[in-house]
GROMACS .gro file of C-alpha atoms in nm:
model
  482
    1MET     CA    1  -0.060  -0.005  -0.023
    2LYS     CA    2   0.245   0.247   0.105
    3LYS     CA    3   0.440   0.176  -0.254
    4ILE     CA    4   0.110   0.264  -0.387
    5LEU     CA    5   0.073   0.599  -0.216
    6ARG     CA    6   0.391   0.688  -0.352
    7PHE     CA    7   0.364   0.672  -0.688
    8ILE     CA    8  -0.005   0.818  -0.692
    9GLU     CA    9   0.195   1.069  -0.551
   10ASN     CA   10   0.539   1.101  -0.688
   11SER     CA   11   0.264   1.031  -1.060
   12THR     CA   12   0.080   1.367  -0.926
   13THR     CA   13   0.383   1.558  -0.847
   14GLY     CA   14   0.537   1.486  -1.187
   15ILE     CA   15   0.140   1.632  -1.349
   16ALA     CA   16   0.192   1.883  -1.068
   17ALA     CA   17   0.580   2.045  -1.197
   18ILE     CA   18   0.445   1.949  -1.603
   19CYS     CA   19   0.209   2.206  -1.597
   20LEU     CA   20   0.290   2.427  -1.372
   21LEU     CA   21   0.577   2.467  -1.636
   22LEU     CA   22   0.259   2.476  -1.956
   23VAL     CA   23   0.115   2.734  -1.727
   24VAL     CA   24   0.421   3.036  -1.632
   25PHE     CA   25   0.533   2.951  -2.080
   26ALA     CA   26   0.143   2.985  -2.131
   27ARG     CA   27   0.161   3.302  -1.987
   28ALA     CA   28   0.506   3.510  -2.142
   29HIS     CA   29   0.416   3.346  -2.478
   30TYR     CA   30   0.104   3.530  -2.503
   31SER     CA   31   0.153   3.833  -2.323
   32SER     CA   32  -0.106   4.090  -2.423
   33ALA     CA   33   0.025   4.433  -2.703
   34PHE     CA   34  -0.392   4.541  -2.600
   35ALA     CA   35  -0.427   4.825  -2.395
   36ARG     CA   36  -0.773   4.734  -2.428
   37SER     CA   37  -0.963   4.986  -2.137
   38TRP     CA   38  -0.864   5.333  -2.077
   39ASP     CA   39  -0.633   5.278  -1.723
   40ALA     CA   40  -0.377   5.010  -1.977
   41VAL     CA   41  -0.362   5.323  -2.165
   42ASP     CA   42  -0.258   5.575  -1.871
   43PHE     CA   43   0.014   5.230  -1.877
   44ALA     CA   44   0.059   5.210  -2.187
   45LEU     CA   45   0.174   5.619  -2.228
   46GLY     CA   46   0.311   5.640  -1.878
   47VAL     CA   47   0.555   5.389  -2.012
   48GLN     CA   48   0.619   5.637  -2.347
   49SER     CA   49   0.601   5.923  -2.158
   50PHE     CA   50   0.577   5.882  -1.804
   51ASN     CA   51   0.377   6.231  -1.732
   52LEU     CA   52   0.179   6.232  -1.340
   53LEU     CA   53  -0.061   6.584  -1.492
   54ASP     CA   54  -0.146   6.435  -1.817
   55MET     CA   55  -0.299   6.141  -1.662
   56GLN     CA   56   0.084   5.948  -1.803
   57PRO     CA   57  -0.101   5.705  -1.577
   58HIS     CA   58  -0.312   5.828  -1.341
   59PHE     CA   59  -0.243   5.927  -0.973
   60PRO     CA   60  -0.104   5.799  -0.791
   61GLY     CA   61   0.206   5.741  -1.115
   62TYR     CA   62   0.263   5.330  -0.999
   63PRO     CA   63   0.654   5.369  -1.076
   64TYR     CA   64   0.757   5.078  -1.008
   65PHE     CA   65   0.537   4.911  -1.261
   66ILE     CA   66   0.642   5.157  -1.521
   67LEU     CA   67   0.915   5.140  -1.427
   68GLY     CA   68   0.944   4.805  -1.538
   69GLY     CA   69   0.722   4.822  -1.807
   70MET     CA   70   0.925   5.149  -1.915
   71LEU     CA   71   1.263   4.824  -1.907
   72ILE     CA   72   1.167   4.570  -2.132
   73GLU     CA   73   1.022   4.805  -2.389
   74ASN     CA   74   1.392   4.879  -2.450
   75PHE     CA   75   1.324   4.513  -2.624
   76VAL     CA   76   0.952   4.505  -2.703
   77ASN     CA   77   0.871   4.845  -2.897
   78ASP     CA   78   0.554   4.872  -2.743
   79PRO     CA   79   0.448   4.905  -2.394
   80ALA     CA   80   0.177   4.738  -2.346
   81LEU     CA   81   0.293   4.412  -2.464
   82ALA     CA   82   0.658   4.559  -2.273
   83LEU     CA   83   0.417   4.613  -1.916
   84SER     CA   84   0.270   4.292  -1.989
   85VAL     CA   85   0.616   4.043  -2.029
   86TRP     CA   86   0.690   4.227  -1.748
   87ASN     CA   87   0.422   4.171  -1.493
   88SER     CA   88   0.480   3.746  -1.741
   89VAL     CA   89   0.850   3.714  -1.656
   90LEU     CA   90   0.819   3.853  -1.306
   91SER     CA   91   0.565   3.605  -1.211
   92LEU     CA   92   0.779   3.345  -1.182
   93SER     CA   93   0.981   3.491  -0.873
   94SER     CA   94   0.702   3.443  -0.699
   95ILE     CA   95   0.700   3.049  -0.695
   96ILE     CA   96   0.975   3.152  -0.484
   97PRO     CA   97   0.861   3.251  -0.189
   98MET     CA   98   0.495   3.041  -0.296
   99TRP     CA   99   0.716   2.689  -0.247
  100LEU     CA  100   0.922   2.855   0.043
  101ILE     CA  101   0.586   2.867   0.299
  102PHE     CA  102   0.431   2.574   0.079
  103LYS     CA  103   0.637   2.403   0.179
  104ARG     CA  104   0.655   2.432   0.549
  105TYR     CA  105   0.314   2.271   0.581
  106LEU     CA  106   0.329   1.999   0.265
  107SER     CA  107   0.561   1.703   0.175
  108THR     CA  108   0.746   1.842  -0.172
  109GLY     CA  109   0.498   1.628  -0.316
  110ARG     CA  110   0.188   1.835  -0.243
  111ALA     CA  111   0.399   2.207  -0.217
  112ILE     CA  112   0.384   2.089  -0.537
  113MET     CA  113   0.084   2.033  -0.601
  114ALA     CA  114  -0.016   2.340  -0.400
  115VAL     CA  115   0.231   2.603  -0.615
  116ALA     CA  116   0.107   2.468  -0.993
  117LEU     CA  117  -0.319   2.503  -0.862
  118SER     CA  118  -0.201   2.872  -0.761
  119GLN     CA  119  -0.005   2.935  -1.058
  120SER     CA  120  -0.262   2.776  -1.289
  121VAL     CA  121  -0.583   3.016  -1.162
  122PRO     CA  122  -0.679   3.087  -1.496
  123PHE     CA  123  -0.853   3.465  -1.363
  124LEU     CA  124  -0.457   3.532  -1.245
  125ASN     CA  125  -0.318   3.375  -1.577
  126ILE     CA  126  -0.541   3.657  -1.722
  127ILE     CA  127  -0.436   3.907  -1.534
  128ILE     CA  128  -0.022   3.849  -1.571
  129ALA     CA  129  -0.033   3.844  -1.938
  130SER     CA  130  -0.243   4.181  -1.945
  131PRO     CA  131  -0.079   4.526  -1.943
  132MET     CA  132  -0.251   4.550  -1.587
  133SER     CA  133  -0.021   4.674  -1.254
  134GLU     CA  134  -0.262   4.355  -1.063
  135GLY     CA  135  -0.033   4.118  -1.259
  136MET     CA  136   0.339   4.290  -1.066
  137ALA     CA  137   0.136   4.317  -0.745
  138TYR     CA  138   0.037   3.979  -0.780
  139THR     CA  139   0.369   3.906  -0.720
  140VAL     CA  140   0.523   4.157  -0.506
  141MET     CA  141   0.227   4.073  -0.256
  142TRP     CA  142   0.350   3.660  -0.218
  143TRP     CA  143   0.694   3.826  -0.158
  144TYR     CA  144   0.604   4.032   0.086
  145ILE     CA  145   0.341   3.785   0.290
  146TRP     CA  146   0.654   3.589   0.354
  147SER     CA  147   0.873   3.826   0.455
  148LEU     CA  148   0.562   3.891   0.699
  149VAL     CA  149   0.570   3.546   0.831
  150LEU     CA  150   0.961   3.513   0.851
  151ALA     CA  151   0.960   3.779   1.040
  152LEU     CA  152   0.719   3.661   1.302
  153GLU     CA  153   0.910   3.293   1.313
  154LYS     CA  154   1.224   3.487   1.348
  155GLY     CA  155   1.102   3.773   1.537
  156LYS     CA  156   1.466   3.947   1.401
  157TYR     CA  157   1.510   4.359   1.305
  158SER     CA  158   1.678   4.339   0.990
  159PHE     CA  159   1.299   4.052   0.868
  160ASP     CA  160   1.071   4.415   1.002
  161ILE     CA  161   1.259   4.578   0.805
  162LEU     CA  162   1.235   4.340   0.490
  163SER     CA  163   0.824   4.350   0.517
  164LEU     CA  164   0.836   4.718   0.576
  165LEU     CA  165   1.023   4.784   0.249
  166LEU     CA  166   0.900   4.504   0.041
  167PHE     CA  167   0.526   4.615   0.174
  168SER     CA  168   0.645   4.951   0.032
  169ILE     CA  169   0.717   4.858  -0.294
  170LEU     CA  170   0.367   4.697  -0.331
  171MET     CA  171   0.260   5.065  -0.241
  172GLY     CA  172   0.444   5.175  -0.547
  173VAL     CA  173   0.280   4.948  -0.785
  174ARG     CA  174  -0.045   4.951  -0.600
  175LEU     CA  175  -0.194   5.155  -0.357
  176SER     CA  176  -0.524   4.973  -0.368
  177TYR     CA  177  -0.332   4.690  -0.139
  178LEU     CA  178  -0.266   4.870   0.189
  179PRO     CA  179  -0.563   4.765   0.369
  180LEU     CA  180  -0.253   4.449   0.399
  181SER     CA  181  -0.055   4.697   0.547
  182ILE     CA  182  -0.282   4.463   0.854
  183GLY     CA  183   0.026   4.286   0.864
  184ILE     CA  184   0.236   4.557   0.948
  185LEU     CA  185   0.039   4.610   1.187
  186ILE     CA  186   0.033   4.256   1.324
  187ILE     CA  187   0.433   4.282   1.377
  188TRP     CA  188   0.402   4.584   1.540
  189TYR     CA  189   0.075   4.495   1.808
  190LYS     CA  190   0.396   4.177   1.861
  191ARG     CA  191   0.749   4.342   1.877
  192TRP     CA  192   0.549   4.667   2.142
  193LYS     CA  193   0.429   4.372   2.383
  194GLU     CA  194   0.812   4.257   2.346
  195ASN     CA  195   1.015   4.528   2.263
  196GLY     CA  196   0.773   4.886   2.365
  197GLY     CA  197   0.651   5.160   2.144
  198ALA     CA  198   0.972   5.319   2.094
  199HIS     CA  199   1.081   5.035   1.859
  200VAL     CA  200   0.828   5.055   1.713
  201LEU     CA  201   0.808   5.408   1.662
  202GLU     CA  202   1.081   5.376   1.510
  203GLN     CA  203   1.034   5.079   1.270
  204ALA     CA  204   0.713   5.341   1.190
  205GLY     CA  205   1.025   5.612   1.088
  206VAL     CA  206   1.181   5.374   0.882
  207ALA     CA  207   0.880   5.304   0.677
  208ILE     CA  208   0.791   5.574   0.601
  209ILE     CA  209   1.117   5.662   0.497
  210PHE     CA  210   1.130   5.356   0.255
  211GLN     CA  211   0.728   5.463   0.105
  212LEU     CA  212   0.924   5.779   0.005
  213PHE     CA  213   1.127   5.610  -0.205
  214TRP     CA  214   0.862   5.610  -0.498
  215VAL     CA  215   0.708   5.916  -0.295
  216TYR     CA  216   0.942   6.185  -0.330
  217PRO     CA  217   1.021   6.162  -0.735
  218LEU     CA  218   0.610   6.149  -0.843
  219VAL     CA  219   0.673   6.516  -0.626
  220LEU     CA  220   0.955   6.615  -0.782
  221SER     CA  221   0.852   6.506  -1.147
  222VAL     CA  222   0.398   6.763  -1.088
  223GLY     CA  223   0.646   7.046  -0.932
  224GLY     CA  224   0.568   7.019  -0.584
  225ILE     CA  225   0.398   6.917  -0.336
  226GLY     CA  226   0.110   7.134  -0.340
  227SER     CA  227   0.047   7.026  -0.695
  228PHE     CA  228   0.160   6.650  -0.553
  229GLU     CA  229  -0.153   6.737  -0.260
  230TYR     CA  230  -0.459   6.890  -0.592
  231ILE     CA  231  -0.374   6.546  -0.782
  232ALA     CA  232  -0.380   6.312  -0.475
  233THR     CA  233  -0.729   6.512  -0.363
  234GLU     CA  234  -0.871   6.523  -0.651
  235PHE     CA  235  -0.852   6.116  -0.718
  236VAL     CA  236  -0.923   6.043  -0.332
  237LYS     CA  237  -1.242   6.269  -0.385
  238GLY     CA  238  -1.363   6.059  -0.801
  239HIS     CA  239  -1.304   5.779  -0.657
  240PHE     CA  240  -1.570   5.706  -0.359
  241THR     CA  241  -1.770   6.001  -0.485
  242GLY     CA  242  -1.773   6.006  -0.873
  243TRP     CA  243  -1.659   5.729  -1.124
  244GLY     CA  244  -1.444   5.495  -0.903
  245GLY     CA  245  -1.717   5.222  -0.796
  246SER     CA  246  -1.783   5.238  -0.466
  247ILE     CA  247  -2.045   5.185  -0.270
  248ALA     CA  248  -2.128   5.551  -0.212
  249THR     CA  249  -2.217   5.573  -0.570
  250GLU     CA  250  -2.393   5.205  -0.545
  251GLU     CA  251  -2.686   5.237  -0.722
  252ASP     CA  252  -2.782   4.885  -0.714
  253PRO     CA  253  -2.958   4.727  -0.321
  254PHE     CA  254  -2.677   4.687  -0.078
  255PHE     CA  255  -2.829   4.289  -0.092
  256ILE     CA  256  -2.727   4.266  -0.505
  257ARG     CA  257  -2.359   4.475  -0.485
  258ALA     CA  258  -2.324   4.189  -0.168
  259ILE     CA  259  -2.407   3.900  -0.463
  260THR     CA  260  -2.221   4.066  -0.732
  261PHE     CA  261  -1.879   4.029  -0.492
  262LEU     CA  262  -1.891   3.726  -0.300
  263TRP     CA  263  -2.097   3.508  -0.650
  264GLY     CA  264  -2.029   3.684  -0.909
  265ASN     CA  265  -1.657   3.814  -0.834
  266ILE     CA  266  -1.531   3.529  -0.624
  267LEU     CA  267  -1.624   3.257  -0.687
  268TRP     CA  268  -1.777   3.237  -1.023
  269VAL     CA  269  -1.520   3.470  -1.202
  270GLY     CA  270  -1.212   3.459  -0.979
  271LEU     CA  271  -1.243   3.089  -0.860
  272SER     CA  272  -1.381   2.909  -1.160
  273LEU     CA  273  -1.418   3.154  -1.470
  274LYS     CA  274  -1.743   3.053  -1.488
  275THR     CA  275  -1.724   2.684  -1.544
  276VAL     CA  276  -1.871   2.480  -1.385
  277VAL     CA  277  -1.632   2.201  -1.338
  278ILE     CA  278  -1.397   2.423  -1.201
  279LEU     CA  279  -1.622   2.601  -0.909
  280LEU     CA  280  -1.732   2.193  -0.897
  281LEU     CA  281  -1.418   2.067  -0.806
  282TYR     CA  282  -1.319   2.274  -0.561
  283SER     CA  283  -1.611   2.251  -0.420
  284THR     CA  284  -1.571   1.890  -0.403
  285LEU     CA  285  -1.247   1.921  -0.183
  286VAL     CA  286  -1.415   2.174   0.078
  287PHE     CA  287  -1.691   1.895   0.155
  288TYR     CA  288  -1.332   1.596   0.255
  289ASN     CA  289  -1.214   1.919   0.443
  290VAL     CA  290  -1.553   2.020   0.623
  291TYR     CA  291  -1.496   1.878   0.920
  292ARG     CA  292  -1.082   1.925   0.930
  293PRO     CA  293  -0.904   2.153   1.160
  294LEU     CA  294  -0.724   2.412   0.979
  295ASN     CA  295  -0.350   2.321   1.089
  296LEU     CA  296  -0.201   2.683   1.038
  297SER     CA  297   0.099   2.860   1.234
  298TYR     CA  298   0.038   3.210   1.244
  299HIS     CA  299  -0.315   3.138   1.067
  300LYS     CA  300  -0.453   3.477   1.251
  301LEU     CA  301  -0.280   3.675   1.016
  302TRP     CA  302  -0.382   3.516   0.669
  303TRP     CA  303  -0.721   3.554   0.776
  304SER     CA  304  -0.625   3.849   0.897
  305LEU     CA  305  -0.492   4.025   0.563
  306LEU     CA  306  -0.788   3.850   0.360
  307MET     CA  307  -1.017   3.967   0.579
  308ALA     CA  308  -0.899   4.338   0.604
  309TYR     CA  309  -0.813   4.335   0.201
  310THR     CA  310  -1.244   4.115   0.077
  311VAL     CA  311  -1.401   4.431   0.325
  312TRP     CA  312  -1.204   4.724   0.121
  313ALA     CA  313  -1.296   4.546  -0.240
  314PHE     CA  314  -1.631   4.545  -0.108
  315PHE     CA  315  -1.738   4.880  -0.018
  316ALA     CA  316  -1.415   5.052  -0.234
  317GLN     CA  317  -1.406   4.899  -0.507
  318ASN     CA  318  -1.566   4.886  -0.818
  319VAL     CA  319  -1.764   4.501  -0.811
  320ASP     CA  320  -1.823   4.599  -1.188
  321LYS     CA  321  -1.463   4.485  -1.261
  322PRO     CA  322  -1.356   4.150  -1.078
  323ARG     CA  323  -0.944   4.195  -1.182
  324HIS     CA  324  -1.003   4.442  -0.813
  325ILE     CA  325  -1.044   4.099  -0.572
  326LEU     CA  326  -0.723   3.868  -0.668
  327PRO     CA  327  -0.534   3.946  -0.316
  328VAL     CA  328  -0.895   3.730  -0.190
  329VAL     CA  329  -0.866   3.431  -0.463
  330VAL     CA  330  -0.552   3.470  -0.416
  331ILE     CA  331  -0.520   3.431   0.003
  332LEU     CA  332  -0.843   3.191   0.031
  333ILE     CA  333  -0.703   3.006  -0.309
  334ALA     CA  334  -0.354   2.993  -0.028
  335VAL     CA  335  -0.493   2.920   0.265
  336PHE     CA  336  -0.774   2.595   0.168
  337LEU     CA  337  -0.483   2.450   0.024
  338MET     CA  338  -0.218   2.443   0.269
  339ARG     CA  339  -0.614   2.277   0.461
  340SER     CA  340  -0.670   1.987   0.182
  341LEU     CA  341  -0.361   1.900   0.081
  342GLN     CA  342  -0.218   1.845   0.479
  343THR     CA  343  -0.405   1.517   0.484
  344ARG     CA  344  -0.323   1.210   0.274
  345SER     CA  345  -0.644   1.093   0.177
  346ARG     CA  346  -0.612   0.998  -0.259
  347GLY     CA  347  -0.905   1.152  -0.324
  348VAL     CA  348  -0.814   1.450  -0.232
  349LEU     CA  349  -0.509   1.446  -0.487
  350TRP     CA  350  -0.678   1.326  -0.717
  351ILE     CA  351  -0.956   1.578  -0.750
  352SER     CA  352  -0.662   1.839  -0.747
  353THR     CA  353  -0.433   1.658  -0.995
  354ILE     CA  354  -0.790   1.707  -1.194
  355LEU     CA  355  -0.819   2.049  -1.129
  356LEU     CA  356  -0.554   2.151  -1.139
  357ILE     CA  357  -0.492   1.953  -1.485
  358VAL     CA  358  -0.756   2.182  -1.622
  359GLN     CA  359  -0.698   2.494  -1.468
  360THR     CA  360  -0.440   2.494  -1.723
  361ILE     CA  361  -0.563   2.375  -2.040
  362LEU     CA  362  -0.810   2.724  -1.955
  363SER     CA  363  -0.519   2.920  -1.833
  364ILE     CA  364  -0.389   2.820  -2.160
  365GLN     CA  365  -0.637   2.916  -2.416
  366TYR     CA  366  -0.745   3.232  -2.243
  367VAL     CA  367  -0.403   3.374  -2.240
  368GLU     CA  368  -0.403   3.301  -2.584
  369LYS     CA  369  -0.746   3.385  -2.687
  370GLN     CA  370  -0.624   3.736  -2.502
  371ALA     CA  371  -0.340   3.839  -2.710
  372THR     CA  372  -0.528   3.678  -3.061
  373GLU     CA  373  -0.893   3.808  -3.052
  374LEU     CA  374  -0.980   4.202  -3.081
  375PRO     CA  375  -1.039   4.370  -2.828
  376ALA     CA  376  -1.398   4.552  -2.864
  377THR     CA  377  -1.277   4.908  -2.863
  378TYR     CA  378  -1.007   4.795  -3.167
  379GLN     CA  379  -1.307   4.672  -3.407
  380LEU     CA  380  -1.474   4.982  -3.333
  381ALA     CA  381  -1.172   5.175  -3.455
  382GLN     CA  382  -1.038   5.005  -3.705
  383TYR     CA  383  -1.453   5.059  -3.818
  384ILE     CA  384  -1.474   5.381  -3.849
  385GLU     CA  385  -1.136   5.451  -3.995
  386ARG     CA  386  -1.291   5.249  -4.286
  387GLN     CA  387  -1.570   5.484  -4.332
  388SER     CA  388  -1.487   5.697  -4.685
  389GLU     CA  389  -1.773   5.938  -4.509
  390PRO     CA  390  -1.639   6.262  -4.340
  391LEU     CA  391  -1.720   6.187  -4.022
  392LYS     CA  392  -1.770   6.269  -3.621
  393ILE     CA  393  -1.798   5.953  -3.343
  394TYR     CA  394  -1.871   6.079  -2.957
  395THR     CA  395  -1.835   5.872  -2.674
  396TRP     CA  396  -1.762   5.813  -2.365
  397GLU     CA  397  -1.445   5.596  -2.219
  398GLU     CA  398  -1.339   5.468  -2.501
  399GLU     CA  399  -1.194   5.846  -2.646
  400ARG     CA  400  -0.812   5.726  -2.501
  401VAL     CA  401  -0.790   5.317  -2.627
  402LEU     CA  402  -0.921   5.569  -2.982
  403GLN     CA  403  -0.599   5.820  -2.838
  404TYR     CA  404  -0.378   5.544  -2.818
  405VAL     CA  405  -0.435   5.369  -3.167
  406GLY     CA  406  -0.438   5.696  -3.317
  407VAL     CA  407  -0.768   5.667  -3.531
  408SER     CA  408  -0.709   6.006  -3.777
  409LYS     CA  409  -1.081   6.027  -3.770
  410ALA     CA  410  -1.257   6.327  -3.558
  411PHE     CA  411  -1.394   6.189  -3.255
  412GLU     CA  412  -1.464   6.333  -2.840
  413LYS     CA  413  -1.570   6.231  -2.554
  414VAL     CA  414  -1.888   6.441  -2.375
  415GLN     CA  415  -2.058   6.322  -2.086
  416THR     CA  416  -2.414   6.567  -2.128
  417TYR     CA  417  -2.631   6.553  -2.436
  418ALA     CA  418  -2.642   6.983  -2.461
  419LEU     CA  419  -2.261   7.026  -2.522
  420PHE     CA  420  -2.333   6.686  -2.746
  421GLU     CA  421  -2.611   6.881  -2.923
  422GLN     CA  422  -2.372   7.146  -2.968
  423ASP     CA  423  -2.144   7.047  -3.118
  424ALA     CA  424  -2.299   6.731  -3.367
  425ARG     CA  425  -2.510   7.009  -3.470
  426SER     CA  426  -2.213   7.199  -3.579
  427GLN     CA  427  -2.128   6.877  -3.720
  428ARG     CA  428  -2.391   6.830  -3.935
  429ALA     CA  429  -2.357   7.121  -4.083
  430LYS     CA  430  -2.041   7.077  -4.201
  431GLY     CA  431  -2.244   6.746  -4.386
  432LYS     CA  432  -2.047   6.485  -4.170
  433THR     CA  433  -2.217   6.200  -4.021
  434VAL     CA  434  -2.249   6.215  -3.628
  435TYR     CA  435  -2.128   5.894  -3.465
  436VAL     CA  436  -2.206   5.795  -3.127
  437THR     CA  437  -2.126   5.492  -2.905
  438GLU     CA  438  -2.373   5.338  -2.684
  439ARG     CA  439  -2.215   5.489  -2.319
  440VAL     CA  440  -2.289   5.793  -2.455
  441VAL     CA  441  -2.656   5.700  -2.538
  442ARG     CA  442  -2.703   5.535  -2.208
  443GLY     CA  443  -2.536   5.782  -2.058
  444PHE     CA  444  -2.798   6.062  -2.186
  445SER     CA  445  -3.077   5.910  -2.127
  446GLN     CA  446  -3.016   5.891  -1.760
  447GLN     CA  447  -3.032   6.270  -1.835
  448GLY     CA  448  -3.372   6.195  -1.922
  449VAL     CA  449  -3.332   6.260  -2.267
  450ASP     CA  450  -3.494   6.126  -2.543
  451THR     CA  451  -3.287   5.876  -2.743
  452SER     CA  452  -3.522   5.724  -3.035
  453SER     CA  453  -3.332   5.962  -3.238
  454PHE     CA  454  -3.012   5.765  -3.244
  455THR     CA  455  -2.978   5.472  -3.459
  456PRO     CA  456  -2.767   5.091  -3.343
  457VAL     CA  457  -2.593   5.042  -3.668
  458LYS     CA  458  -2.299   4.889  -3.594
  459GLN     CA  459  -2.190   4.562  -3.263
  460PHE     CA  460  -1.886   4.540  -3.154
  461ASN     CA  461  -1.778   4.195  -2.907
  462SER     CA  462  -1.533   4.071  -2.693
  463ASP     CA  463  -1.466   3.858  -2.445
  464ASN     CA  464  -1.561   4.007  -2.100
  465LEU     CA  465  -1.367   3.794  -1.899
  466PHE     CA  466  -1.094   4.105  -1.985
  467ASP     CA  467  -1.210   4.392  -1.962
  468PRO     CA  468  -1.628   4.301  -1.838
  469ILE     CA  469  -1.691   4.792  -1.947
  470TYR     CA  470  -1.602   4.773  -2.251
  471SER     CA  471  -1.694   4.389  -2.365
  472ASP     CA  472  -1.932   4.524  -2.596
  473ILE     CA  473  -2.047   4.858  -2.812
  474THR     CA  474  -2.290   4.896  -3.015
  475LEU     CA  475  -2.232   5.275  -3.302
  476PHE     CA  476  -2.516   5.484  -3.302
  477LYS     CA  477  -2.619   5.740  -3.585
  478TRP     CA  478  -2.752   6.034  -3.500
  479ILE     CA  479  -3.044   6.106  -3.725
  480LYS     CA  480  -3.248   6.391  -3.537
  481SER     CA  481  -3.287   6.667  -3.829
  482SER     CA  482  -3.142   6.987  -3.820
   0.00000   0.00000   0.00000
């Protein structure tokens, strides 16, 4: 029996290693060159010419992410592709802290399985292979979590400082991961009990210095603290009271937001990528382990990180964009695997292997699709360029992508009907055909405008897993008589 168990263990370990290699190769090979969204264009323009005042990129600047893109752009000569390749290449290093953590709780074979399962999550690989800062933030987050575990284990000053340094890098990549600072607070509480408040104040000073490594150059780049403060204030105001999609601007009931966040974002998209088989396999593993105690040292750290970011993502982030819940999915899967793979059950091992194979296949399929399928915004740009008639198109956020790809036809972002009608009439008088996108028409409708004068002429579609906001675009023609 022991020989049989050993053979099964070795076989699944080999499969896990192969799947891991396939995944990391696929996301590097199929790194996407498409800047599908407003944010992606901001990042790509930042690589070409960093200018926080011109939203290249938008606040807070994401300096470490942009710096990585600049480095890679010397070799690929495409800013969006450079950011995607940077994410993919850097993500290789995330295997190291992941392995060092899993090996604390699992045998070598089970730790390899846990690493492969964590790395093969399809939604994760879509993000890593795209020009979005979450891809780099994922890697830095794993190094940061490893440093927290190390600091709690060793209790040494040097490891505390390492955690502060890695956290400052994380903030310079993705400021919205700020709630993960609860890990630092846990360490400081422990040090305060051991060494007193002076020790904690000293570390707080070091933490501020580390954060200044990326904040101070940004302050200089915009001309001083006054300009930087204004940009920061306007961004925070817009994020929480305007376009940011926080709960303060939510139009749907609280219950609907909760369902969208927990089921739609975390379980259906983030965990299973809208795939019933993956959801059933995870559910089966949950059933196997529902009564097992969690044998995990520093479990309070893991649960604190998970809960802090979950609460933040629910109340302060846009639930229409599932990418914001990536840390929730990543940490949840890590804790679950450290629990489920501790059992010696052959059923758990085989289910995990099947899950790994399914995730690997989907990851490869979707990163390839993301790299090759023309986004709806790009389809719109190509269609407009092909039109021989003189025209002008009025858009919402699609304008940023049209600008990036270099559309030669006239286009303009518009948000109010009064401004649109005034300018559109003058364009009609010049003999130009007037087009608007669906988002513009929808905005006019919300302003109480009769939109019957807009007729649909063309629809553009791409996979909404890559861009949930602008994966479906309908182009309308304004037929209102003069």
